[in-house]
PDB file of C-alpha atoms and ligand atoms in Angstrom:
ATOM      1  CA  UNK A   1       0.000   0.000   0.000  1.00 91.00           C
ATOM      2  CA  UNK A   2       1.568   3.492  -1.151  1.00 96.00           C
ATOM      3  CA  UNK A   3       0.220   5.908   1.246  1.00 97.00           C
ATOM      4  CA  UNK A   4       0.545   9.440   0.020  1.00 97.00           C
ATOM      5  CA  UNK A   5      -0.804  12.148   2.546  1.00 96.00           C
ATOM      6  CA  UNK A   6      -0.846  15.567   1.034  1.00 97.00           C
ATOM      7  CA  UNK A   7      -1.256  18.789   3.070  1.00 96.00           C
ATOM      8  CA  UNK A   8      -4.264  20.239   1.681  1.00 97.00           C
ATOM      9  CA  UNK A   9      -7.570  19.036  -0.095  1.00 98.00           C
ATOM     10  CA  UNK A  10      -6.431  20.195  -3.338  1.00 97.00           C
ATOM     11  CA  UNK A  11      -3.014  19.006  -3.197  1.00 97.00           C
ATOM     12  CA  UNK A  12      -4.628  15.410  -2.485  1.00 98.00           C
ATOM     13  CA  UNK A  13      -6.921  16.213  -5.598  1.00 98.00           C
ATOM     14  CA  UNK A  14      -4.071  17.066  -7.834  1.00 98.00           C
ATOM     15  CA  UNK A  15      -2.024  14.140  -6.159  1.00 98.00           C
ATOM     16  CA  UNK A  16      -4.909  11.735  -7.339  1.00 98.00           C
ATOM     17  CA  UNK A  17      -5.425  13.114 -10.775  1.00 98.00           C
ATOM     18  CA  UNK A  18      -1.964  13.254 -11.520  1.00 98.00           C
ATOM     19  CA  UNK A  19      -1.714   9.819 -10.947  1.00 98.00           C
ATOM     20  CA  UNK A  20      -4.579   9.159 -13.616  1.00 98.00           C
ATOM     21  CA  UNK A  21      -3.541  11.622 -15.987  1.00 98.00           C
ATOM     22  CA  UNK A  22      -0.151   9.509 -15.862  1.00 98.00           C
ATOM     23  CA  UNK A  23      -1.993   6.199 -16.424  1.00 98.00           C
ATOM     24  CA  UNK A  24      -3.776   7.516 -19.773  1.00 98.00           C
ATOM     25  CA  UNK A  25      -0.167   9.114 -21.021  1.00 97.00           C
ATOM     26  CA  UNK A  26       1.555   5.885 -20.490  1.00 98.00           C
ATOM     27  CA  UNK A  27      -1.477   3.429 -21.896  1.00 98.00           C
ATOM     28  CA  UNK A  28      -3.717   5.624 -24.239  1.00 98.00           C
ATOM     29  CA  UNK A  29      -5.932   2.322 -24.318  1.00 98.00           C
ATOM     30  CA  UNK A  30      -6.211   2.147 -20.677  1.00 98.00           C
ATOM     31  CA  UNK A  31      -9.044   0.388 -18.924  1.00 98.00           C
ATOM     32  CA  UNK A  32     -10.430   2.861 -16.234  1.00 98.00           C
ATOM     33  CA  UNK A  33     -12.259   2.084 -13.327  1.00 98.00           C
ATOM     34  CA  UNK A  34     -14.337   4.955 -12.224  1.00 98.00           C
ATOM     35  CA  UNK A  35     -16.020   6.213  -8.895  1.00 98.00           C
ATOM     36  CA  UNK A  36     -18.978   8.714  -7.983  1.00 98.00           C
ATOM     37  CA  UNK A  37     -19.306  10.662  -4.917  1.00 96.00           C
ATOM     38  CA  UNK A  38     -18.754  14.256  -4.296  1.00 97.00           C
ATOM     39  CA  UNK A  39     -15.170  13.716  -3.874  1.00 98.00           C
ATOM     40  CA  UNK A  40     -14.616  12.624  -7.137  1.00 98.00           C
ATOM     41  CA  UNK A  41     -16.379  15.830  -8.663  1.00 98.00           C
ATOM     42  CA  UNK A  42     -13.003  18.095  -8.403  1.00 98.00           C
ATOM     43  CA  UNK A  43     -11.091  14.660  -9.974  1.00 98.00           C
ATOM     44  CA  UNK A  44     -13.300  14.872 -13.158  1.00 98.00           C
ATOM     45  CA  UNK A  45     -13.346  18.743 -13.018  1.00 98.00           C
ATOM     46  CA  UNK A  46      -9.495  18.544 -13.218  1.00 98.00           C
ATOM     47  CA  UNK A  47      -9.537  15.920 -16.011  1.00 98.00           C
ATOM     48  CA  UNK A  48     -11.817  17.523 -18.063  1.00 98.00           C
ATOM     49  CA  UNK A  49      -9.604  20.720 -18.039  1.00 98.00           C
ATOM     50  CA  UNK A  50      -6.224  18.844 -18.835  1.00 98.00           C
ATOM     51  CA  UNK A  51      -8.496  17.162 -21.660  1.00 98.00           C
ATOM     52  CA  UNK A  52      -8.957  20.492 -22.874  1.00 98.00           C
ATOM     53  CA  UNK A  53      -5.920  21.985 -22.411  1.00 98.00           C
ATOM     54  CA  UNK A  54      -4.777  19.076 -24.554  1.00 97.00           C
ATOM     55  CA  UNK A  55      -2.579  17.119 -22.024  1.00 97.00           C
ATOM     56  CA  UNK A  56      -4.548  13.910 -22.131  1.00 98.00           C
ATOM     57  CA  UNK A  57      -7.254  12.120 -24.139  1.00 98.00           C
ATOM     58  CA  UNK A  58      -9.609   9.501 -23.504  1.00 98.00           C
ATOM     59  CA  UNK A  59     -10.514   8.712 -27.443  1.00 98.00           C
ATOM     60  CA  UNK A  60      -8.660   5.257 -26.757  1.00 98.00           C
ATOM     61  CA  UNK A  61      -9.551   4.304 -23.591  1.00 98.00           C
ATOM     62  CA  UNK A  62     -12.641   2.092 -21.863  1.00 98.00           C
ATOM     63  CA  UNK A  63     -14.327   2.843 -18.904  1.00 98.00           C
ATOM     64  CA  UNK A  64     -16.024   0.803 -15.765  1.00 98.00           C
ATOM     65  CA  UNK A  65     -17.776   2.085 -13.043  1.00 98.00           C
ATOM     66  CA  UNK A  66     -18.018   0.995  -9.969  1.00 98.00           C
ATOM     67  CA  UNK A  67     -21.938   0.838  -9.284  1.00 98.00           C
ATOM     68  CA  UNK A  68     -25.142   2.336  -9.896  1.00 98.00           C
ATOM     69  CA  UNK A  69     -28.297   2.972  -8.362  1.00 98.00           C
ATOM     70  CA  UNK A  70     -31.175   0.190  -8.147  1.00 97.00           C
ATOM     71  CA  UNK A  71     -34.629   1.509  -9.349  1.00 95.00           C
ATOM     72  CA  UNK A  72     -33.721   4.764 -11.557  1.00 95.00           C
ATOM     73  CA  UNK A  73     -33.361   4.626 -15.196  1.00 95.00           C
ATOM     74  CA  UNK A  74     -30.437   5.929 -16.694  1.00 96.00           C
ATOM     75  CA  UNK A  75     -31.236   9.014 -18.096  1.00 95.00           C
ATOM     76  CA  UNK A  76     -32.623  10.010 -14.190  1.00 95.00           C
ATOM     77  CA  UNK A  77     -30.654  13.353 -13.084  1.00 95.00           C
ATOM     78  CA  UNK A  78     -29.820  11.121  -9.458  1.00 95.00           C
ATOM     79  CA  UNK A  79     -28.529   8.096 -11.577  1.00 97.00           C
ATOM     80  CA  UNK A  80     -24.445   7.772 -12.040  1.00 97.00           C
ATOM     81  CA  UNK A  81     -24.894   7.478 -15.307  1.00 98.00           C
ATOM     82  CA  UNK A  82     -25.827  11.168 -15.050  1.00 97.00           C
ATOM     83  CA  UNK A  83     -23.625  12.003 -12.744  1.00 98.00           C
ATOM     84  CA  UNK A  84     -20.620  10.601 -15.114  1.00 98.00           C
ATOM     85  CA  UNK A  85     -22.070  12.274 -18.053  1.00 98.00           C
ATOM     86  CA  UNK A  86     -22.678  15.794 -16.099  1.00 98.00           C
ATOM     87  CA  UNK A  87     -18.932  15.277 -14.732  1.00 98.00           C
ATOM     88  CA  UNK A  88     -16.949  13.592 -16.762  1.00 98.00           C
ATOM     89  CA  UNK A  89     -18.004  11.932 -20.130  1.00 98.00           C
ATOM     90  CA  UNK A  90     -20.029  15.052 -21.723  1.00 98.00           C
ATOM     91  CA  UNK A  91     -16.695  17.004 -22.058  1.00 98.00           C
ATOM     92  CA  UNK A  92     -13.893  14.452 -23.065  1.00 98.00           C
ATOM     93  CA  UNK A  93     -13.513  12.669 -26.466  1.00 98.00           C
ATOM     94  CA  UNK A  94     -14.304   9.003 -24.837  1.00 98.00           C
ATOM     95  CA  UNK A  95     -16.038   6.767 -27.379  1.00 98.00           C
ATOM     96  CA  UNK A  96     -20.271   6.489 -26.509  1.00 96.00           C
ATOM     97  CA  UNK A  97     -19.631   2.857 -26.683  1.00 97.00           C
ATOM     98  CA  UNK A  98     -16.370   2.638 -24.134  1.00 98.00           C
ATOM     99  CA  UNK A  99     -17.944   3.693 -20.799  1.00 98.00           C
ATOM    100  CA  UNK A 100     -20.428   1.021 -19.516  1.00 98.00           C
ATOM    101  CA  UNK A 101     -22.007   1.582 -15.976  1.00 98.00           C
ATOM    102  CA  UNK A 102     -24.238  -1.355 -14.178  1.00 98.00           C
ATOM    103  CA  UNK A 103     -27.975  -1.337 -15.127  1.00 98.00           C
ATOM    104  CA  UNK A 104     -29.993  -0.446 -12.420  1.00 97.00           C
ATOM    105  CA  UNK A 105     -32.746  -0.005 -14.300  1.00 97.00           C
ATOM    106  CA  UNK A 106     -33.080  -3.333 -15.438  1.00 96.00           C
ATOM    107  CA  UNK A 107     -35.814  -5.369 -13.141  1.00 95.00           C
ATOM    108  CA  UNK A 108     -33.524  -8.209 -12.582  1.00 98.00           C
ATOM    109  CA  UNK A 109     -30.802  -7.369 -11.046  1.00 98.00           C
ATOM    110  CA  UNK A 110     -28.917 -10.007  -9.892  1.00 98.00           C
ATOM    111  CA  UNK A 111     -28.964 -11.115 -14.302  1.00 98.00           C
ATOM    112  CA  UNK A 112     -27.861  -7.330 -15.145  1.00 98.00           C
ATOM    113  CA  UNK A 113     -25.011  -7.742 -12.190  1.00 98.00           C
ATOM    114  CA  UNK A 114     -23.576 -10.648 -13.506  1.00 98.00           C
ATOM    115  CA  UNK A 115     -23.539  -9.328 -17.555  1.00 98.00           C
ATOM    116  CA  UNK A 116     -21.716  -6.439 -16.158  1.00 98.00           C
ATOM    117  CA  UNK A 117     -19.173  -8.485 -14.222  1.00 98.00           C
ATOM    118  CA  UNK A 118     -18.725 -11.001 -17.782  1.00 98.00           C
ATOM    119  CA  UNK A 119     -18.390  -8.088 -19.415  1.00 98.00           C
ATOM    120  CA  UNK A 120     -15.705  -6.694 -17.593  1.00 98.00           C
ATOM    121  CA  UNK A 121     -13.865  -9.764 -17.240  1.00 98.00           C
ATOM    122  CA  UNK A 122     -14.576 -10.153 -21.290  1.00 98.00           C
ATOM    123  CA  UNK A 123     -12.884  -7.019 -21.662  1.00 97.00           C
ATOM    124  CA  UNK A 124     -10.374  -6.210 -18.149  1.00 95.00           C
ATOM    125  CA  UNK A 125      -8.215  -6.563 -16.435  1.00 98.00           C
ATOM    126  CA  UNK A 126      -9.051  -3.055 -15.958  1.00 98.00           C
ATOM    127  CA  UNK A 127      -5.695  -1.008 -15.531  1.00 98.00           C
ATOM    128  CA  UNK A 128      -6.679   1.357 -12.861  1.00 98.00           C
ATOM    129  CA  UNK A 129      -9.852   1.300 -10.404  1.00 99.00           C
ATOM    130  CA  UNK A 130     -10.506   4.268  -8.739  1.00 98.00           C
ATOM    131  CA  UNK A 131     -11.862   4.592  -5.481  1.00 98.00           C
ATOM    132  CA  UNK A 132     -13.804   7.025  -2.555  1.00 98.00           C
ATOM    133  CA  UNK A 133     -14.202   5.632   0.542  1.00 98.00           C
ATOM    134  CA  UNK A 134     -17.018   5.651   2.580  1.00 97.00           C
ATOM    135  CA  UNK A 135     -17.331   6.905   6.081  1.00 97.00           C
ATOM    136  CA  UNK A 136     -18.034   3.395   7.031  1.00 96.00           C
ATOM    137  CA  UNK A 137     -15.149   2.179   5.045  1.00 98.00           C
ATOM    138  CA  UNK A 138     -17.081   0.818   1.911  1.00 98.00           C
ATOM    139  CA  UNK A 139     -15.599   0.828  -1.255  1.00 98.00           C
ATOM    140  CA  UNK A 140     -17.944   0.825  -4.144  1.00 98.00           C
ATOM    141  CA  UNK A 141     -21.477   0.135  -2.560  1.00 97.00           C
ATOM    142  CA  UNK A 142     -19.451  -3.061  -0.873  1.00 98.00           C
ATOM    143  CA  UNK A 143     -20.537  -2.604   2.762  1.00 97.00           C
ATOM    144  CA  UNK A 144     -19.361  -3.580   5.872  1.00 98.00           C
ATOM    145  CA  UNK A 145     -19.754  -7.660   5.676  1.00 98.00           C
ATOM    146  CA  UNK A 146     -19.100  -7.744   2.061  1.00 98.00           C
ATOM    147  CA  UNK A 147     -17.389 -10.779   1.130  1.00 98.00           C
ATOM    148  CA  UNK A 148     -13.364 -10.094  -0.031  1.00 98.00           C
ATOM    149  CA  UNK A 149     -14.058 -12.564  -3.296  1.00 98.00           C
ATOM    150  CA  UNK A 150     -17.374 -10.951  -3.598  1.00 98.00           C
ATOM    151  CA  UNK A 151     -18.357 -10.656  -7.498  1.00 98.00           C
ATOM    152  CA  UNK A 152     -20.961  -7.779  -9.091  1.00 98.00           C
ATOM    153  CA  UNK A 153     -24.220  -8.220  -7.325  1.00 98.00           C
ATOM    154  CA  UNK A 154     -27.086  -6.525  -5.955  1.00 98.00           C
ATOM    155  CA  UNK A 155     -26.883  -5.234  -2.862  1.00 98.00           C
ATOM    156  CA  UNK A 156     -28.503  -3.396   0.197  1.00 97.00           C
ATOM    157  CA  UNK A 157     -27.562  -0.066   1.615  1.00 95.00           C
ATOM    158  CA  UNK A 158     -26.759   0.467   4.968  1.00 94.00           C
ATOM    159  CA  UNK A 159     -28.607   2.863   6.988  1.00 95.00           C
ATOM    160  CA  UNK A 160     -25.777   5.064   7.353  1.00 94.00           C
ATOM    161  CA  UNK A 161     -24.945   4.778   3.640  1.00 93.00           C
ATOM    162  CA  UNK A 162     -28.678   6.231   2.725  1.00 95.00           C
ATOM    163  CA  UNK A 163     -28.647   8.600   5.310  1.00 94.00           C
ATOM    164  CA  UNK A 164     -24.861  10.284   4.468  1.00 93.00           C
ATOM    165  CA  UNK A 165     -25.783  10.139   0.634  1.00 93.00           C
ATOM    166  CA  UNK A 166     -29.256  11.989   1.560  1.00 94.00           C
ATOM    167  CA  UNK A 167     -27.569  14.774   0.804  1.00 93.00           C
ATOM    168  CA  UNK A 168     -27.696  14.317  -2.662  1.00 93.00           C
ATOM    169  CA  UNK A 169     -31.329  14.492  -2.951  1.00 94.00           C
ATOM    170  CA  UNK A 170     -34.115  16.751  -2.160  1.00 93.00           C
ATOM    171  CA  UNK A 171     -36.513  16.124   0.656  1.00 89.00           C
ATOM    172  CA  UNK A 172     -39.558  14.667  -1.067  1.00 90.00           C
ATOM    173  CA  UNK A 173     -36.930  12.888  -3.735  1.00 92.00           C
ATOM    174  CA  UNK A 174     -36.881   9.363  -4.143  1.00 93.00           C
ATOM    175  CA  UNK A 175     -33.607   8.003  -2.601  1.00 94.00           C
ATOM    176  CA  UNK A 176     -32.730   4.080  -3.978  1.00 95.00           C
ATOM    177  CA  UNK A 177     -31.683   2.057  -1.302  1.00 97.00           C
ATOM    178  CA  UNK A 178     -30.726  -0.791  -3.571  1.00 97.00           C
ATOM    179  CA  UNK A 179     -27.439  -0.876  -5.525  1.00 98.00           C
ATOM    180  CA  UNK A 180     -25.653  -2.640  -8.129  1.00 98.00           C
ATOM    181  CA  UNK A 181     -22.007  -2.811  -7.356  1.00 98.00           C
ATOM    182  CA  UNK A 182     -18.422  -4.476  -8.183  1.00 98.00           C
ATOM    183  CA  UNK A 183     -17.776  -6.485  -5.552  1.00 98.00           C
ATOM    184  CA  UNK A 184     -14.837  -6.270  -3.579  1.00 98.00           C
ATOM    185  CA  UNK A 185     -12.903  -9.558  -5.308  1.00 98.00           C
ATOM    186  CA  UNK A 186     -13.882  -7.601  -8.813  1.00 98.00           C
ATOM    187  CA  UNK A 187     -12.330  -4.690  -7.509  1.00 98.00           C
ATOM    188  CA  UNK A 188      -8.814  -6.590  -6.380  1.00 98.00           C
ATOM    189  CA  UNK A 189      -8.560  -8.014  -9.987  1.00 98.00           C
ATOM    190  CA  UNK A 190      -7.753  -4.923 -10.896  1.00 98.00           C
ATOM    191  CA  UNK A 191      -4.253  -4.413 -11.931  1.00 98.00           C
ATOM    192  CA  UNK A 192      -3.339  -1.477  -9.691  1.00 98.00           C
ATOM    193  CA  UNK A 193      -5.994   0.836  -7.468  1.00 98.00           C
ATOM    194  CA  UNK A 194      -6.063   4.412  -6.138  1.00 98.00           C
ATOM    195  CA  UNK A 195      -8.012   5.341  -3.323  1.00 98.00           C
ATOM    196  CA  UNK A 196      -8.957   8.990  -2.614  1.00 98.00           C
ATOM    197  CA  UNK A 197     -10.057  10.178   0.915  1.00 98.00           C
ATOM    198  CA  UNK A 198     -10.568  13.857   1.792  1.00 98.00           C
ATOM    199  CA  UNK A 199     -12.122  15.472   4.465  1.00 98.00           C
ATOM    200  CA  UNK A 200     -12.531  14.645   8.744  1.00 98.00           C
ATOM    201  CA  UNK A 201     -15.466  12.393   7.778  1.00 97.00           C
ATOM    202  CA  UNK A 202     -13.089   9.946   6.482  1.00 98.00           C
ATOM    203  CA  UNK A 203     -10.337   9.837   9.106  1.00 98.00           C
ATOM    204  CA  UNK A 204     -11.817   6.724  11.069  1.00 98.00           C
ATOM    205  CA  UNK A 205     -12.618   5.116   7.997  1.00 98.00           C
ATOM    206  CA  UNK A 206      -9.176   5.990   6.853  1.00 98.00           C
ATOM    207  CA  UNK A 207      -7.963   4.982   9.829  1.00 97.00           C
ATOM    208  CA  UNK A 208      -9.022   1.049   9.612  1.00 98.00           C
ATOM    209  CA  UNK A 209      -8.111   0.877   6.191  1.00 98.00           C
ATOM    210  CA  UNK A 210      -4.240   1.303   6.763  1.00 97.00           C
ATOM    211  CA  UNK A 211      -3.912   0.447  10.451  1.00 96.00           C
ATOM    212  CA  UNK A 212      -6.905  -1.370  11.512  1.00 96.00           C
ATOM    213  CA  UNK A 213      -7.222  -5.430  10.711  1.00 96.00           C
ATOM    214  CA  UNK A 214      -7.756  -6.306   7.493  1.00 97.00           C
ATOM    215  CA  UNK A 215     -11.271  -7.536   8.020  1.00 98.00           C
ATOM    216  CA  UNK A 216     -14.788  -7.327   6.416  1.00 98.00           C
ATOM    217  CA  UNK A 217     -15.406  -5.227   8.922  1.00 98.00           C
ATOM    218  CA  UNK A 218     -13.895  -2.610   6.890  1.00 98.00           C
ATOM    219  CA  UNK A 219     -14.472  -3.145   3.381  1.00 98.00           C
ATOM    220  CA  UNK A 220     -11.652  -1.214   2.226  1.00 98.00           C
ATOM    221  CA  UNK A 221      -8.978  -3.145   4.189  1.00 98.00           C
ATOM    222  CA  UNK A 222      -9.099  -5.518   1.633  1.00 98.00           C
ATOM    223  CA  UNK A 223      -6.810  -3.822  -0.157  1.00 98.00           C
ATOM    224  CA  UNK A 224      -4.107  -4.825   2.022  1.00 98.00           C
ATOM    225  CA  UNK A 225      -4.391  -7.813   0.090  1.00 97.00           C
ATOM    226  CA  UNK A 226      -3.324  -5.731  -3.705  1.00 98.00           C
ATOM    227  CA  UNK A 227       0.138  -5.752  -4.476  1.00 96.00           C
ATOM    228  CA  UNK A 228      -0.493  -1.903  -5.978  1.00 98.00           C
ATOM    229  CA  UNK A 229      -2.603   0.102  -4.433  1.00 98.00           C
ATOM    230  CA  UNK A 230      -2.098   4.097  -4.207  1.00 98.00           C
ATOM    231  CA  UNK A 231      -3.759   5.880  -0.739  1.00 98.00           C
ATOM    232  CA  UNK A 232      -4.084   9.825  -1.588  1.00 98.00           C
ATOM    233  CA  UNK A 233      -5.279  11.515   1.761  1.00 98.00           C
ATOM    234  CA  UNK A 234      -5.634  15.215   2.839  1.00 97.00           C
ATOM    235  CA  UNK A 235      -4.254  15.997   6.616  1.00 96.00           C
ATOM    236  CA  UNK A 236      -7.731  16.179   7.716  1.00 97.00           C
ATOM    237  CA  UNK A 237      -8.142  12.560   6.464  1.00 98.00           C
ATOM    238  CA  UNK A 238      -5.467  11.303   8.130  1.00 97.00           C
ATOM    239  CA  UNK A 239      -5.800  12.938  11.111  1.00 96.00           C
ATOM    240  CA  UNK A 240      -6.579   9.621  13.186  1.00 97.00           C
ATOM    241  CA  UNK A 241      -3.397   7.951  11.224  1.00 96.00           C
ATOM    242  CA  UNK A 242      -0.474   7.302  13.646  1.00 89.00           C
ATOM    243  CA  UNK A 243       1.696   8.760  11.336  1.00 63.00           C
ATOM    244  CA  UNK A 244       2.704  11.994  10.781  1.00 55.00           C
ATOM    245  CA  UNK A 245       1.362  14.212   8.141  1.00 48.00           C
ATOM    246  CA  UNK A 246       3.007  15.042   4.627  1.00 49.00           C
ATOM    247  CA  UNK A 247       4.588  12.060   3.812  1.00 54.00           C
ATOM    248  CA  UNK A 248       4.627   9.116   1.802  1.00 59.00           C
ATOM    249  CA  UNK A 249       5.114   5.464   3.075  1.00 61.00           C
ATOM    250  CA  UNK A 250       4.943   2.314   1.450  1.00 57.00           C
ATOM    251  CA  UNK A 251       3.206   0.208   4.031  1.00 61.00           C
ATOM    252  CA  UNK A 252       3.457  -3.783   3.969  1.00 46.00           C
TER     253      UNK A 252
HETATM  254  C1  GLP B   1     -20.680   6.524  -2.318  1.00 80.74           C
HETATM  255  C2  GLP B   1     -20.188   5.662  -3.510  1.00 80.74           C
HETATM  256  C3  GLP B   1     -18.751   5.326  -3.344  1.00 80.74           C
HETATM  257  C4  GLP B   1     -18.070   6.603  -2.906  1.00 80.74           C
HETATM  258  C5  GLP B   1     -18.398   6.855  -1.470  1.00 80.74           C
HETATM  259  C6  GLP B   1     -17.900   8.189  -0.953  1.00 80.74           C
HETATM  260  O1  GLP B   1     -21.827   6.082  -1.720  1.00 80.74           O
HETATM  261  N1  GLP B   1     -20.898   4.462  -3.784  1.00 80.74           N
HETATM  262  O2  GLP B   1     -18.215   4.825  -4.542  1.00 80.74           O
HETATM  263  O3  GLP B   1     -16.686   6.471  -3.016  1.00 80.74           O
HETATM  264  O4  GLP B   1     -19.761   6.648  -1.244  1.00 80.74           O
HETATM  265  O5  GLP B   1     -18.690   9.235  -1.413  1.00 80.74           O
HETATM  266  P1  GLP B   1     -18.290  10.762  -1.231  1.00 80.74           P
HETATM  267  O6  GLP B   1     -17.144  11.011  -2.110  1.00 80.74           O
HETATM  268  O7  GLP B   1     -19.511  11.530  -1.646  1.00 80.74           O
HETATM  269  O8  GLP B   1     -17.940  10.951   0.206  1.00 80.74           O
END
């Protein structure tokens, strides 16, 4: 585990992009794993304006994301698929057949899970998953409990999961509580991973990811178990870390 801790949000940000930017230079054809959440909106933001500025391009590459909704179609404003085409995929030059998201519109789930998870093994290893973390150290939707060789499945949101995300949606809003997602053993086939954390919220979360047991108990410990994984943390995220802040450490 490479454990970069930057001083401040943005530098984190950058840190994280960088490393992505640096994926797509060095494999044009790269296989992307992609992440929602509101800490991935500055990623994208930054992405789309080194697209335009010309530094990288996405016309070669393919893209997976990590999960979608249960019970909204697509083209539904609270959907990831809008979220990735509001963020990200309106304002690059990625192919409209290279980025596939989960269906969680379709009524069986568990049959559109496993298509997604064939299709990614038809097409992977994907080259680079990124991941947010979740205050209760989920990665994906994968909550706590989730199986380490878990595969793409339906799953249940935790009551903490609906209630932080809440703030995504208006009051009288419908708010899924269902989710397709990678699982966690899709997620470890990738060939490396980079995790971005930002924020207080995620310091205990962080916290049991690098230094608690590697346990389902935290979700994201399993990737103590990937030879390549890159941790990108602001101060405030590692707050709760026993080490000291601003630095890098390869841990074990
Ligand atoms: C969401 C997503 C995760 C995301 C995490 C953190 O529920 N399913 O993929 O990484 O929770 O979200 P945020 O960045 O908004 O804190």
């Amino acid at each position: 585990m490479h454990l970069n801790i930057l001083p401040t949000t943005s530098d984190a940000i950058a840190a994280c992009t960088a490393h992505l930017a640096q994926q797509l230079t060095s494999k044009p054809n790269s296989i992307l794993g992609l992440a929602t959440g509101g800490t991935m909106e500055p990623v994208y933001a930054d992405l789309v304006a080194q697209h335009k500025q010309g530094k990288i391009s996405f016309a070669a590459s393919t893209t997976f994301n990590l999960d979608e909704y249960i019970g909204i179609s697509a083209n539904d404003p609270q959907s990831y698929a809008s979220y990735m085409a509001h963020h990200l995929f309106d304002h690059i030059d990625i192919l409209p057949e290279a980025h596939f998201l989960p269906d969680g519109a379709n009524t069986d789930s568990a049959f559109a899970a496993q298509r997604y998870e064939t299709l990614i093994e038809a097409k992977g290893p994907i080259d680079l998953q990124l991941l947010g973390l979740g205050p209760n150290g989920h990665i994906g939707f994968n909550e706590p409990g989730s199986d380490f060789a878990s595969a793409t499945r339906p799953v249940d949101l935790t009551a903490s999961t609906i209630a932080v995300n809440a703030r995504f949606f208006e009051p009288a809003e419908f708010q899924p509580h269902r989710a397709i997602t990678m699982g966690i053993g899709t997620i470890l086939r990738a060939r490396s991973v980079a995790l971005l954390a930002i924020g207080a919220a995620k310091a205990e979360a962080a916290r049991a990811m690098i230094e608690g047991p590697t346990s389902q108990a935290c979700p994201a410990s399993a990737l103590h178990t990937h030879e390549d994984v890159h941790i990108f943390l602001d101060a405030d995220a590692a707050s709760l870390l026993t080490a000291k802040p601003t630095e890098t450490r390869n841990l074990a």
